[in-house]
PDB file of C-alpha atoms in Angstrom:
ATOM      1  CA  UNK A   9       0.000   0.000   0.000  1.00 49.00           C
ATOM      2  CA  UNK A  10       1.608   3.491  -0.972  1.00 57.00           C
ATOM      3  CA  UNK A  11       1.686   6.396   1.513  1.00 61.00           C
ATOM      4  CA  UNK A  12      -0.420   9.142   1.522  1.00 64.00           C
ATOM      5  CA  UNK A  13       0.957  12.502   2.162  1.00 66.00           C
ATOM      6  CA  UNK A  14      -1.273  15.008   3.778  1.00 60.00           C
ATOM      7  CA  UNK A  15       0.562  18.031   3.926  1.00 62.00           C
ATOM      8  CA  UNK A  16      -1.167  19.923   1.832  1.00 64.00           C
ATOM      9  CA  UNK A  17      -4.023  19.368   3.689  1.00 60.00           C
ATOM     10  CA  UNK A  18      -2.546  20.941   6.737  1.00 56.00           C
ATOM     11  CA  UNK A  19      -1.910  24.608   5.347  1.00 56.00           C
ATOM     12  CA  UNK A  20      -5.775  24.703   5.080  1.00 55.00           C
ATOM     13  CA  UNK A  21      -7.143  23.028   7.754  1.00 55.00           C
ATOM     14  CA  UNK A  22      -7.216  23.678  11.404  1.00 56.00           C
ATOM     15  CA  UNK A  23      -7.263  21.640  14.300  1.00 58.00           C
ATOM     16  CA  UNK A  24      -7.508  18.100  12.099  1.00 58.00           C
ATOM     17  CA  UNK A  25      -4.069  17.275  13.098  1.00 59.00           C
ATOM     18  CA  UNK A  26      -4.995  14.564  15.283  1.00 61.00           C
ATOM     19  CA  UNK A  27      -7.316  13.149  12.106  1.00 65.00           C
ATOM     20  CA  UNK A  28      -4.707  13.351   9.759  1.00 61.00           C
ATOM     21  CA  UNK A  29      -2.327  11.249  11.991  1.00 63.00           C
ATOM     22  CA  UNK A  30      -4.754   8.474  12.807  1.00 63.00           C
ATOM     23  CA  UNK A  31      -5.508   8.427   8.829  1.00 64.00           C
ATOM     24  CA  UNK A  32      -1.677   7.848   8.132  1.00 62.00           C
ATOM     25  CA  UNK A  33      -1.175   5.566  10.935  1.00 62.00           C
ATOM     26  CA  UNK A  34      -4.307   3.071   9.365  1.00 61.00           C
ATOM     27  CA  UNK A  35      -2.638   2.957   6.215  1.00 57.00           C
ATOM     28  CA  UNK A  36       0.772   1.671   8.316  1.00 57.00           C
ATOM     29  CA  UNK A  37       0.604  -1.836   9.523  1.00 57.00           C
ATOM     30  CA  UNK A  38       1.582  -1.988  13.207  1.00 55.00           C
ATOM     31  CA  UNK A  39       4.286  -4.399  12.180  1.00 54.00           C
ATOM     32  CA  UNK A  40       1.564  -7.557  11.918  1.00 52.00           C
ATOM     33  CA  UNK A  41       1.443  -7.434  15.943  1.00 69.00           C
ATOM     34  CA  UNK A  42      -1.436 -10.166  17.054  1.00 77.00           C
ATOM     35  CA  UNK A  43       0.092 -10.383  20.744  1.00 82.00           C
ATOM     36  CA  UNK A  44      -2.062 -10.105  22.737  1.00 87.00           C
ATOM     37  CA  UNK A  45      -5.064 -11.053  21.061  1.00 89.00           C
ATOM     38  CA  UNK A  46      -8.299  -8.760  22.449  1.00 91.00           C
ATOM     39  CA  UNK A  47     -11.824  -8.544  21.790  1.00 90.00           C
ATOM     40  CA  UNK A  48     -14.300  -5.177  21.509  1.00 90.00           C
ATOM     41  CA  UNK A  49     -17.523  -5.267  22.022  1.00 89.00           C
ATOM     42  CA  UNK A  50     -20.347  -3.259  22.758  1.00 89.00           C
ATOM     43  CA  UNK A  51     -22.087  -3.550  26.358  1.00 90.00           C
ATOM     44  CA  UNK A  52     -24.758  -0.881  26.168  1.00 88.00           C
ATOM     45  CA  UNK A  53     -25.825   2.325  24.014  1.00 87.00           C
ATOM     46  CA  UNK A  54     -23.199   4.454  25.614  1.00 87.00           C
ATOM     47  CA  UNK A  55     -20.572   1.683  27.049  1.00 90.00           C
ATOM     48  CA  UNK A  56     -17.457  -0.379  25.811  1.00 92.00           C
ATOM     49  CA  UNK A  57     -15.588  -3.233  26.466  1.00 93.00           C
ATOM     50  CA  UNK A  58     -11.820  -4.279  25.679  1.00 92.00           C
ATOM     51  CA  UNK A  59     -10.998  -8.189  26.295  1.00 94.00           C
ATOM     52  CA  UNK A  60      -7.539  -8.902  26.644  1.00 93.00           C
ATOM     53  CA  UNK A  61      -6.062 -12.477  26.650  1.00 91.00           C
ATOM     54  CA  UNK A  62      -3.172 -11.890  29.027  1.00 90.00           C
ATOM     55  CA  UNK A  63      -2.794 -15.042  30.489  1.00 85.00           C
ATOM     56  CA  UNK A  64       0.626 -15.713  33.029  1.00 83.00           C
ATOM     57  CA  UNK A  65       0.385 -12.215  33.734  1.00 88.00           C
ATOM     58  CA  UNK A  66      -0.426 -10.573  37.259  1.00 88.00           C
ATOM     59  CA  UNK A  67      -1.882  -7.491  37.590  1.00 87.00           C
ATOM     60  CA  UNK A  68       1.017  -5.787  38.958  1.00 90.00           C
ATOM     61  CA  UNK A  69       2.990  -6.921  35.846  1.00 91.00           C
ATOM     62  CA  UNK A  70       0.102  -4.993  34.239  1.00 93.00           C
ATOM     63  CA  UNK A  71      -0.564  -1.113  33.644  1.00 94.00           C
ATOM     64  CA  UNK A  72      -3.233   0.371  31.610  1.00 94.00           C
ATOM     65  CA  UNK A  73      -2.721   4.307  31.090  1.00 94.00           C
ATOM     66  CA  UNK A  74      -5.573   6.547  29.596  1.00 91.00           C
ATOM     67  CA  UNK A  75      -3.779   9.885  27.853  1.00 89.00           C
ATOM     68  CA  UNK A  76      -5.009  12.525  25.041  1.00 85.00           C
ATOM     69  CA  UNK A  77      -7.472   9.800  23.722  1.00 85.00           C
ATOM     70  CA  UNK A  78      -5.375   7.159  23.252  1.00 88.00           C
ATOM     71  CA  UNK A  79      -5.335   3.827  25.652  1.00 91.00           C
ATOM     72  CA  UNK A  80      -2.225   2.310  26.155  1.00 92.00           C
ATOM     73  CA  UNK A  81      -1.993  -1.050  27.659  1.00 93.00           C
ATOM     74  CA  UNK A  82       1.973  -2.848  28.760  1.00 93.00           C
ATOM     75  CA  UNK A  83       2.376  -5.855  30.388  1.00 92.00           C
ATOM     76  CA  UNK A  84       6.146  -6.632  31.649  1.00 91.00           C
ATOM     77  CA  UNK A  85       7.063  -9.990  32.769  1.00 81.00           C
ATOM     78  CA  UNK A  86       9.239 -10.184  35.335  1.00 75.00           C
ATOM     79  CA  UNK A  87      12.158 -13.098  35.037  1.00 68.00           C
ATOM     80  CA  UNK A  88      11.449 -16.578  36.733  1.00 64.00           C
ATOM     81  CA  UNK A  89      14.249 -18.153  38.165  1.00 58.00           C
ATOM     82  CA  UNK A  90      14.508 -21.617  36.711  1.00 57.00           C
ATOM     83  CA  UNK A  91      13.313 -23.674  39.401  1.00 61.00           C
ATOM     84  CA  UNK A  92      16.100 -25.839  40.985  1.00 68.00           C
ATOM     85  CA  UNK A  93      16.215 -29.276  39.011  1.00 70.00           C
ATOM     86  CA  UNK A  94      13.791 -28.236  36.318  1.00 79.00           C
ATOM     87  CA  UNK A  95      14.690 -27.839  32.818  1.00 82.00           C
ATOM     88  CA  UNK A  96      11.897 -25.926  30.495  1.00 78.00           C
ATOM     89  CA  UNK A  97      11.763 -27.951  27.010  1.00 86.00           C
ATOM     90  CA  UNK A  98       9.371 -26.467  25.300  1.00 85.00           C
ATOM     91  CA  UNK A  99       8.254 -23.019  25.692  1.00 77.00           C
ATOM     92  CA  UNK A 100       4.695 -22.503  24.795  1.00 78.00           C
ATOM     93  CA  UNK A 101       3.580 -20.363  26.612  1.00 73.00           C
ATOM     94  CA  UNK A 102       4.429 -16.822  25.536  1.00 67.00           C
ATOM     95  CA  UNK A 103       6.165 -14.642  28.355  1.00 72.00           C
ATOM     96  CA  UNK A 104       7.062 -11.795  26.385  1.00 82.00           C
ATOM     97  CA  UNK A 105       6.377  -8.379  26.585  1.00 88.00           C
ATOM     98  CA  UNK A 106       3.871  -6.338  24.899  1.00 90.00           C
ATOM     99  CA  UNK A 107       2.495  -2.878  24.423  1.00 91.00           C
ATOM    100  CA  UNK A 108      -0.903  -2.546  22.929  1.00 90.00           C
ATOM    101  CA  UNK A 109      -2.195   1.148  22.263  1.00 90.00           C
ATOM    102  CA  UNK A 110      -6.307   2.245  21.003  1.00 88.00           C
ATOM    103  CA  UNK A 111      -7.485   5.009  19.743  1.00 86.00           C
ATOM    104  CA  UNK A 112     -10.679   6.036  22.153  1.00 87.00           C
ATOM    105  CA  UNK A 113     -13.172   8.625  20.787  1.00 85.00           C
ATOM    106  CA  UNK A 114     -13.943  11.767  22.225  1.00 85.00           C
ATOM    107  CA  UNK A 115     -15.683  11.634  25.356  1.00 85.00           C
ATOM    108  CA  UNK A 116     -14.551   8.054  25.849  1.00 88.00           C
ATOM    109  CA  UNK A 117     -13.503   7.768  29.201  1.00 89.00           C
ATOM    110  CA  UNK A 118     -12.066   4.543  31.503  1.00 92.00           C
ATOM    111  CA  UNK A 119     -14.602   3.547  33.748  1.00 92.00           C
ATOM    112  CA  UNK A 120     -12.425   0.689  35.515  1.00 93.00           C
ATOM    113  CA  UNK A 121     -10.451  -2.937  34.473  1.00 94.00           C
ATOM    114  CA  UNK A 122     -10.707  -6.318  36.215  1.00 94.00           C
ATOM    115  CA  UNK A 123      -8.187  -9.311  35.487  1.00 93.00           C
ATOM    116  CA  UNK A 124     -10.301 -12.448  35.807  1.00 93.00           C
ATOM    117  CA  UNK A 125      -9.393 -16.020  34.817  1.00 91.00           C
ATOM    118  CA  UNK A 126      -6.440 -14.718  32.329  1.00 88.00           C
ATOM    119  CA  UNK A 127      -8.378 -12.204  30.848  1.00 93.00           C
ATOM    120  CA  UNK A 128      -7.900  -8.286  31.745  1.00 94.00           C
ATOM    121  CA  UNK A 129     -11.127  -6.747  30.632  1.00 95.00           C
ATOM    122  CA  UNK A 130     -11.404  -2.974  30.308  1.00 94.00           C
ATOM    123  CA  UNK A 131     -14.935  -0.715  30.425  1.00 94.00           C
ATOM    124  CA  UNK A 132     -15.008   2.303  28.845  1.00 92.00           C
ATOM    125  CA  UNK A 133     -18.357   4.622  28.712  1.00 92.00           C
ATOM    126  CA  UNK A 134     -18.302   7.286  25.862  1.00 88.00           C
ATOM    127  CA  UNK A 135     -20.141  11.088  28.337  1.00 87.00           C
ATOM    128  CA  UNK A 136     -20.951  13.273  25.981  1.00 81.00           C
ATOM    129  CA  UNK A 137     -21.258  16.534  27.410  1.00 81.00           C
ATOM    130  CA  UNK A 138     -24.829  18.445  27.066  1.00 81.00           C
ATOM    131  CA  UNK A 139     -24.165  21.084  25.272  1.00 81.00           C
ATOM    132  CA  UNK A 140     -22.770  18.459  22.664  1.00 77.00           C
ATOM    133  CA  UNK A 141     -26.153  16.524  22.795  1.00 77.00           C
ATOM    134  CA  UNK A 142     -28.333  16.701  19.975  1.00 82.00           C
ATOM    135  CA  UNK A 143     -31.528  18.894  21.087  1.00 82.00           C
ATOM    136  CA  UNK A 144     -34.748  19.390  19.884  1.00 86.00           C
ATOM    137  CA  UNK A 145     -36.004  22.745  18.786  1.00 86.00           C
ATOM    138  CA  UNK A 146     -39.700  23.765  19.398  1.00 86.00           C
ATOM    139  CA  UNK A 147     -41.333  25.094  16.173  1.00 88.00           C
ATOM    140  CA  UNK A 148     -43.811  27.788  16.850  1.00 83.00           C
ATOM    141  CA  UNK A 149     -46.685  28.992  14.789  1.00 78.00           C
ATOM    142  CA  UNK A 150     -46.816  32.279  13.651  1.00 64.00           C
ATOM    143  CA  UNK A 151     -48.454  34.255  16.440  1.00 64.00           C
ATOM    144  CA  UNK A 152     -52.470  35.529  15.660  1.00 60.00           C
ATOM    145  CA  UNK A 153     -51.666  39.166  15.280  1.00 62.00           C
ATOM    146  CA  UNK A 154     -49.472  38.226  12.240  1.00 60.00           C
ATOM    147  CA  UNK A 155     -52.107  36.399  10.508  1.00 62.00           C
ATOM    148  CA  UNK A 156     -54.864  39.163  10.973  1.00 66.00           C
ATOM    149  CA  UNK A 157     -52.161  41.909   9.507  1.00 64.00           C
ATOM    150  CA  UNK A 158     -51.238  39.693   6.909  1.00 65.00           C
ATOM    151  CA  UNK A 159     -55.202  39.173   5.727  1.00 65.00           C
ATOM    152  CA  UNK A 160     -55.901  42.720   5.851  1.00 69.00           C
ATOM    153  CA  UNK A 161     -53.186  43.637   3.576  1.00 66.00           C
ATOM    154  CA  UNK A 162     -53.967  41.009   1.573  1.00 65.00           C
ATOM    155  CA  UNK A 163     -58.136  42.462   1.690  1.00 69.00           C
ATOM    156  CA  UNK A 164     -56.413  45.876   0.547  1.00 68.00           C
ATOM    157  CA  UNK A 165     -54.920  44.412  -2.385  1.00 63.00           C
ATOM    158  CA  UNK A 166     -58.062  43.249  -3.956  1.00 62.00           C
TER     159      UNK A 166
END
């Protein structure tokens, strides 16, 4: 896939900067990462959920950090000591590190994350604020007075 240059875009926009660099970054595989695998899904209207498969970690080996709407999520094994008279022949179970970042919305905040039965689950709930809420507008009829002028000049005219 060939890159996209958006420069020119910039000397007449304002304030899309943060656009712009989320476009450029889509068209950029993250380097075909797949660990950890993770799950979104929708819980409600207004509410979020991220599903990590972190299994083998604790959650102090975890840390989840919520800055300028992006989510960034690192896990950090700390070394085992071989266990005395053990020898590890096959390694299956992946220990490595990982760093896994989302882009969140505006208004998408981190409600709280749980680490149950391997899986570190994250809730999110988009608050949009009111004045952003869509409102309704009352339409009003035109008052009485302004339909009795508006006959008589019509009366005149004939």
């Amino acid at each position: 896939m060939r890159h996209v240059d958006f420069s020119p875009l910039y000397r007449s926009t304002v304030g899309f900067d943060r656009l712009f660099t989320m476009l450029d970054s889509l068209a950029q595989p993250e380097g075909a990462q797949t660990y950890p695998p993770y799950n979104i899904e929708r819980t409600g209207e207004n509410s979020y959920r991220i599903s990590m498969a972190v299994a083998g970690f604790s959650d102090d080996e975890i840390s989840i950090e919520a800055h300028r709407n992006v989510l960034t999520v690192k896990g950090e094994r700390k070394e085992e000591g071989d266990k005395e008279g053990s020898e590890l022949l096959y390694r299956g179970i992946a220990s490595r590190s990982f760093e896994r970042r989302f882009q969140l919305a505006d208004h998408v905040d981190v409600v709280g994350a749980t680490l149950k039965n391997g899986l570190l689950h994250i809730d999110l709930k988009r608050n949009i604020p009111e004045e952003l809420k869509p409102r309704k507008i009352a339409i009003s009829s035109a008052s009485a007075e302004a339909k009795q002028i508006e006959a008589q000049a019509a009366e005149k005219t004939h």
